Coordinates of C-alpha atoms and ligand atoms in Angstrom, one line a residue:
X197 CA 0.0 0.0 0.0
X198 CA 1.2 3.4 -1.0
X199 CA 0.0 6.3 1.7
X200 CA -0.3 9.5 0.4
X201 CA -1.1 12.8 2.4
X202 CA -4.6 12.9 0.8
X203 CA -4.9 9.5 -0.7
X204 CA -4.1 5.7 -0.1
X205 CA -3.4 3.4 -3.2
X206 CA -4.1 -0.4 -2.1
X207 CA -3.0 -3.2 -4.3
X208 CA -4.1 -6.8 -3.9
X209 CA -4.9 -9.9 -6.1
X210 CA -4.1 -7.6 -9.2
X211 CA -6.9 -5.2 -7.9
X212 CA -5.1 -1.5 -7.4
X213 CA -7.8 0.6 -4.7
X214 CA -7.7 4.4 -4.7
X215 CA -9.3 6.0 -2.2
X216 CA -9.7 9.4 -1.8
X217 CA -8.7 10.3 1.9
X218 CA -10.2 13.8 3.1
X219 CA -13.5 12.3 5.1
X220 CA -13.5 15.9 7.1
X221 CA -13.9 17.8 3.7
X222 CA -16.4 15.2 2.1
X223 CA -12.8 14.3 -0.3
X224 CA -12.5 17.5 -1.7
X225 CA -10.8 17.6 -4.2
X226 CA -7.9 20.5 -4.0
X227 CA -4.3 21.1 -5.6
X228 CA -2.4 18.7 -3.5
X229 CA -5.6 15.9 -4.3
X230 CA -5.4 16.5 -7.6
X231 CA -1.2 16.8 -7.7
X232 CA -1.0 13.3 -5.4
X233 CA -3.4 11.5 -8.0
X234 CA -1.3 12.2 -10.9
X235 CA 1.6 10.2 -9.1
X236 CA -0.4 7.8 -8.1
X237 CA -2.3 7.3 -11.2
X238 CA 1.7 6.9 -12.9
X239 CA 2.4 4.3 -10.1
X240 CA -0.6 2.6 -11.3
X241 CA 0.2 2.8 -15.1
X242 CA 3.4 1.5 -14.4
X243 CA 2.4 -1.5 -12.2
X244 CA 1.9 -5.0 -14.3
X245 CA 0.5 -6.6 -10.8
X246 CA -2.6 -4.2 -11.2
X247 CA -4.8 -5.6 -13.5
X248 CA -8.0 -3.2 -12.9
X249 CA -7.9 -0.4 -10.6
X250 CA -11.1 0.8 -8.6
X251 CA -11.4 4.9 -7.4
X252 CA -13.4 5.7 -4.4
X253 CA -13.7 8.1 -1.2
X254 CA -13.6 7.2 2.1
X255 CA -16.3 7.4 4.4
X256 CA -19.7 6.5 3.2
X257 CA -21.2 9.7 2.9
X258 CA -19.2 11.3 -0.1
X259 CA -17.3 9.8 -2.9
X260 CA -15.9 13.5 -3.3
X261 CA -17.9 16.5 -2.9
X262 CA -16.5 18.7 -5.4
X263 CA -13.7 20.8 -5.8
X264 CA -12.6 22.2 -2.7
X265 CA -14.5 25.6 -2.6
X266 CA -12.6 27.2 0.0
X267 CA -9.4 26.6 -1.5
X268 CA -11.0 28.1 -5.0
X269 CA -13.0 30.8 -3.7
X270 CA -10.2 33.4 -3.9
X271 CA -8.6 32.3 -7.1
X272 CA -7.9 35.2 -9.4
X273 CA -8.7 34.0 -13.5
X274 CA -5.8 33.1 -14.0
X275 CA -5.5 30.5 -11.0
X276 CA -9.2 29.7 -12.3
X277 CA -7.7 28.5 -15.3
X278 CA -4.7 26.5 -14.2
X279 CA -6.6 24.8 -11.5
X280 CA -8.8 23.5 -14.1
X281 CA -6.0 22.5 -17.0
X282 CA -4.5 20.7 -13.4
X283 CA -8.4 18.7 -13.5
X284 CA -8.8 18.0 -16.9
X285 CA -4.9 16.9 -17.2
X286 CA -5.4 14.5 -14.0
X287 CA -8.3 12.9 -15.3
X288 CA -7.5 12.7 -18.9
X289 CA -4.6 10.8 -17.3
X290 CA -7.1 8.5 -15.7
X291 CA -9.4 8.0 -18.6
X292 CA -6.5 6.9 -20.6
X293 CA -4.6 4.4 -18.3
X294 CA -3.7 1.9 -19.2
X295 CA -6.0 -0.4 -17.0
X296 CA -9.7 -0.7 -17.2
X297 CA -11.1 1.7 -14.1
X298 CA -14.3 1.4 -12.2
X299 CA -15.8 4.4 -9.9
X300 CA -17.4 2.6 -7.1
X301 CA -19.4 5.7 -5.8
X302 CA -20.6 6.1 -2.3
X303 CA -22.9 9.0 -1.5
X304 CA -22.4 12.1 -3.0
X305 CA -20.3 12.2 -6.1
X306 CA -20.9 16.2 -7.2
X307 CA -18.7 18.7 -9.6
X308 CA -15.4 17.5 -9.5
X309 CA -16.6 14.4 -7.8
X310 CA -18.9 13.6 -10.7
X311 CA -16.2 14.6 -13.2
X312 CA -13.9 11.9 -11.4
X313 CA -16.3 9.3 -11.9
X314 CA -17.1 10.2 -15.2
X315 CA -13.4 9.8 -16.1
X316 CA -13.3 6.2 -15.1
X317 CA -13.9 3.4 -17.6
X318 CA -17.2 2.2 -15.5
X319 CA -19.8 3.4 -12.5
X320 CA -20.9 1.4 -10.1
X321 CA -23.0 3.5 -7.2
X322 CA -24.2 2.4 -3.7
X323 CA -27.8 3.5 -3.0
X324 CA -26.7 6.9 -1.5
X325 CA -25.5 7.5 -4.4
X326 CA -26.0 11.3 -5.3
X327 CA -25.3 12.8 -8.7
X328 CA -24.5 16.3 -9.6
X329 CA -22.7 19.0 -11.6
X330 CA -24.2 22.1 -8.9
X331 CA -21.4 24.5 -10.3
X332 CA -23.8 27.0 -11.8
X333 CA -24.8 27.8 -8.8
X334 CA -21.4 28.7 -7.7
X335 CA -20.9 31.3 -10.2
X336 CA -18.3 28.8 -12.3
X337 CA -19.1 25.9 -15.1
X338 CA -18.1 22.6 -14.6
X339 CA -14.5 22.8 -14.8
X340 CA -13.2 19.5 -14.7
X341 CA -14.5 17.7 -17.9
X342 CA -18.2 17.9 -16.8
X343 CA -19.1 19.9 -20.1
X344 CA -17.7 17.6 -22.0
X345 CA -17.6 13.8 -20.8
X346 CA -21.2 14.4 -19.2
X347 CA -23.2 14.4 -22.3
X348 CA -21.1 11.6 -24.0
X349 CA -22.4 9.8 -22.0
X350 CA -25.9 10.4 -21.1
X351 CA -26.9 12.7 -23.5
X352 CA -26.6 16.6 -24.7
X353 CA -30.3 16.9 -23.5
X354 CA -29.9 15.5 -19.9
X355 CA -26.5 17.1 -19.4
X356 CA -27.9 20.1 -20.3
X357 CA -30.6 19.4 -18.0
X358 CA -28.2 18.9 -15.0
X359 CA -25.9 21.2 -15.4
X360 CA -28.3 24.4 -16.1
X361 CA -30.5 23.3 -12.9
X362 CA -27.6 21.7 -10.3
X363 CA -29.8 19.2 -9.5
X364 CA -28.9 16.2 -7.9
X365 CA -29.7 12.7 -9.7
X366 CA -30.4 9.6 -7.0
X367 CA -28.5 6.4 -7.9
X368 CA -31.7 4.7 -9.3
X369 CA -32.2 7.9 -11.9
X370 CA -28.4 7.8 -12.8
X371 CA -28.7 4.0 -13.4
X372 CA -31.5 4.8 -15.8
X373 CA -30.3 7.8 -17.8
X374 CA -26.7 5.7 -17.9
X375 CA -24.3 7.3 -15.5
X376 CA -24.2 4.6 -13.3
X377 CA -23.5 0.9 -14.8
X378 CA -25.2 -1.0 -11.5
X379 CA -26.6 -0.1 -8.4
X380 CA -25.8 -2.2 -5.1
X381 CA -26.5 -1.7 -1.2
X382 CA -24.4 0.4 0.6
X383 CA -22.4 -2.4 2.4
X384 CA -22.0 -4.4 -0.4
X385 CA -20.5 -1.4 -3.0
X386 CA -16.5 -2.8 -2.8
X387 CA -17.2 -6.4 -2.9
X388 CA -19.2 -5.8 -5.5
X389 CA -17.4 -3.8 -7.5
X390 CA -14.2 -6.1 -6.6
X391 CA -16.7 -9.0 -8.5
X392 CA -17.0 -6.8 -11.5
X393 CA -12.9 -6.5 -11.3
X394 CA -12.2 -10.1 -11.1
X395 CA -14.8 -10.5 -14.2
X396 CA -12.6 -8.3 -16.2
X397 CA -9.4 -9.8 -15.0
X398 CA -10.3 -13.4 -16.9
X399 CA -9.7 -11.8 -20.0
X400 CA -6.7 -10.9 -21.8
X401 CA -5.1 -7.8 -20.3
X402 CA -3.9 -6.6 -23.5
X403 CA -7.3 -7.4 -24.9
X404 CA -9.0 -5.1 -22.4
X405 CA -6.2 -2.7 -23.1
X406 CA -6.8 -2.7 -26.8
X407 CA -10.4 -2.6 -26.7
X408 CA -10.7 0.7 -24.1
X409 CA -8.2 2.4 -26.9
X410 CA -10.1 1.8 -29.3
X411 CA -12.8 3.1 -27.6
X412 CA -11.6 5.9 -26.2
X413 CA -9.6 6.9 -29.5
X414 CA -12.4 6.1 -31.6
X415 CA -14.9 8.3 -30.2
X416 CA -12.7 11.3 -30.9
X417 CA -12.8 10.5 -34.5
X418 CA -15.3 9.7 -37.3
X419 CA -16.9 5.7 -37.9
X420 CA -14.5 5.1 -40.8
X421 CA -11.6 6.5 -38.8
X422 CA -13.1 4.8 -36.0
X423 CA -13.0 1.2 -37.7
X424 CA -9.2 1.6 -39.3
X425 CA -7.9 2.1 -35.9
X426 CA -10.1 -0.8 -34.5
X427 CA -8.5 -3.3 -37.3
X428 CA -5.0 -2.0 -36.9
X429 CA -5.4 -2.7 -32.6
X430 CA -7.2 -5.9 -33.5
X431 CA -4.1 -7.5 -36.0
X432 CA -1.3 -6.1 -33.5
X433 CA -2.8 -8.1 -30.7
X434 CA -2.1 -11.5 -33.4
X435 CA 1.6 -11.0 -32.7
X436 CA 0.9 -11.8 -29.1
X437 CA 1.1 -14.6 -26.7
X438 CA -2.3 -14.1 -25.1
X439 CA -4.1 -13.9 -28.2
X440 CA -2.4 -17.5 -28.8
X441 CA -2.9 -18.6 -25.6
X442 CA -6.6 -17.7 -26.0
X443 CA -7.1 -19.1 -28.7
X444 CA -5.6 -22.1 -28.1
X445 CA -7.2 -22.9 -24.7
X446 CA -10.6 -22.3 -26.9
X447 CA -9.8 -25.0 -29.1
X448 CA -8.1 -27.5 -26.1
X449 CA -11.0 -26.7 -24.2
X450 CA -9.8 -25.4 -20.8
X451 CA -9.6 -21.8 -19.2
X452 CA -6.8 -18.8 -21.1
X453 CA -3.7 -18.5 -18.8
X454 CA -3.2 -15.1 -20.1
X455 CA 0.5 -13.2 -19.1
X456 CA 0.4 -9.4 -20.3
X457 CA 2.4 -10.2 -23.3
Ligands
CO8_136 N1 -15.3 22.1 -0.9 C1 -14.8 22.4 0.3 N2 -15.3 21.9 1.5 C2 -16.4 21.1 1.3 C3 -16.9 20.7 0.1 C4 -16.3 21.3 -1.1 N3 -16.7 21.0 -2.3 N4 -18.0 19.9 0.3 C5 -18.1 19.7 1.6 N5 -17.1 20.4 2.2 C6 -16.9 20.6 3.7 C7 -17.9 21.4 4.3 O1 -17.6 22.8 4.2 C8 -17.8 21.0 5.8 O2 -16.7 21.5 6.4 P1 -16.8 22.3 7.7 O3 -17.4 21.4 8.7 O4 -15.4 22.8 8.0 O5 -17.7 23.5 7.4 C9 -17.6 19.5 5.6 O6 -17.1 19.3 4.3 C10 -18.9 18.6 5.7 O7 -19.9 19.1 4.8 P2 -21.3 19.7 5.2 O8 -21.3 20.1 6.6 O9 -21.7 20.7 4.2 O10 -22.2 18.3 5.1 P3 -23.7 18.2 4.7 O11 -24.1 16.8 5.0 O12 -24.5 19.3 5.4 O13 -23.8 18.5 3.2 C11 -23.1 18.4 0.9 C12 -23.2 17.7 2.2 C13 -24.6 18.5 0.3 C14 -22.3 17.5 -0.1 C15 -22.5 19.8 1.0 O14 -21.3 19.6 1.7 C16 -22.2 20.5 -0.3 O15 -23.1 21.0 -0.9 N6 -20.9 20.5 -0.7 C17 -20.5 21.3 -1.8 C18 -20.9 20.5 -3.1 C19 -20.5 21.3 -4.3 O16 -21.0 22.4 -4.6 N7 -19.6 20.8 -5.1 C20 -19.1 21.4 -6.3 C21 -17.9 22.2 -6.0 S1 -17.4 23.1 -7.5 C22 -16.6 22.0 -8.4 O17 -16.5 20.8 -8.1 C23 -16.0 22.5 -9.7 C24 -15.1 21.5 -10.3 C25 -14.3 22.2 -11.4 C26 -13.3 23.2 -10.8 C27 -12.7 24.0 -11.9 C28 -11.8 25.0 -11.3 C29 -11.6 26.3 -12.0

């Protein structure tokens, strides 16, 4: 385990666990949050014994609570500015590592919270789940992706919808309009999450790997664009031992040993 001043990076059974360590502030996020993630997230990227890695907050009340208004309140626009390239460099950092990432949200997950969740690969919320994006309210837009990853994924409509009102969305609501993947009692949100893990982790790592670049990639660029970059991923991964190995254990009929390369 790596202990950082505001976070703690767990690694077991190929499972890496962030959590997000400010319970007092609801895991606010602020500069030294944001700077700590982005060494931990290069720990991570860097670490072939972490196979899927899981973000979360501590506590049960707040996944994280936004950025950390009292540390913004008196930033000039040009602090404004940095602070948010600092965001959006941080979690475009985490949307494209290497390893396949799930949120596992408990309780509030609003602003920068939802904008970290929204950077990782897949949701899974407890009931307490609370979603929100309440920065108009605050005088600011969203400022850490939120314009941008938010109606990707749910919708220009509906991310219009939350981000002009500041609403909050319940975990049952942001299971239906897609921001959540699955929805799971409160006590059972790691274990279950950890389940969802060790499903990915029977596949081929570099498989996963390919497939969430090709993803990611692709939906910067048009469908043909889209489909040139999927066949160029798809033959690289033939000059590897785990597509051979997969393959093969198809055809011999027993379960893929699979070893990163
Ligand atoms: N920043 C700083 N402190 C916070 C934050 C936050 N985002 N959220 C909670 N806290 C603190 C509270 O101030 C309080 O501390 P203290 O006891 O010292 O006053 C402590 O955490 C506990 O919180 P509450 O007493 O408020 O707990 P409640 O249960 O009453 O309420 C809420 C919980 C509803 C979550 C409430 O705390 C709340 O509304 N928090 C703020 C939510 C918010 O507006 N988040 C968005 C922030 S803006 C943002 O994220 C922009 C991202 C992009 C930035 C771009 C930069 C340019």
């Amino acid at each position: 385990m790596t202990t950082y001043n505001t976070l703690t990076l767990e690694k077991n059974e190929g499972i890496g666990i962030l959590t997000i360590n400010r319970p007092k502030m609801l895991n606010a996020l602020n500069q030294e949050v944001l700077e700590e993630l982005s060494f931990a997230l290069d720990e991570v990227e860097t670490d072939f014994s972490i196979r899927v890695l899981i973000v979360t907050g501590s506590g049960t009340k707040a996944f994280v609570a936004g950025a950390d208004i009292k540390e913004m309140k008196e930033k000039n626009a040009v602090e404004g500015r940095i602070f948010s390239s600092l965001g959006n460099a941080v979690f475009s950092k985490l949307e494209q590592l290497r390893q396949p990432t799930i949120a596992a949200v408990n309780g509030f997950a609003l602003g920068g919270g939802c904008e970290l969740a929204l950077a990782c690969d897949i949701r899974i919320g407890a009931e307490n789940a609370k979603f929100g994006q309440p920065e108009v309210g605050l005088g600011i837009v969203p400022g850490f992706g939120g314009t941008q990853r938010l109606p990707r994924l749910v919708g220009i409509g509906k991310a219009k919808e939350l981000i002009y009102t500041g609403a909050n969305v319940a975990a049952e609501e942001a299971y239906r309009i897609g921001l959540l993947n699955k929805v799971v009692a409160v006590e059972a949100l790691l274990e279950e999450t950890k389940t969802m893990a060790k499903k990915i982790m029977r596949n081929s790592p570099l498989g996963t790997e390919g497939s969430k670049k090709a993803i990611n990639q692709g939906m910067q660029m048009g469908l043909q664009q889209g489909l040139v970059l999927e066949s160029e991923i798809f033959g690289a991964l033939f000059a590897t031992e785990d597509q051979k190995e997969g393959m093969a254990a198809f055809v011999e009929k027993r379960k893929a040993q699979f070893e990163n390369k």
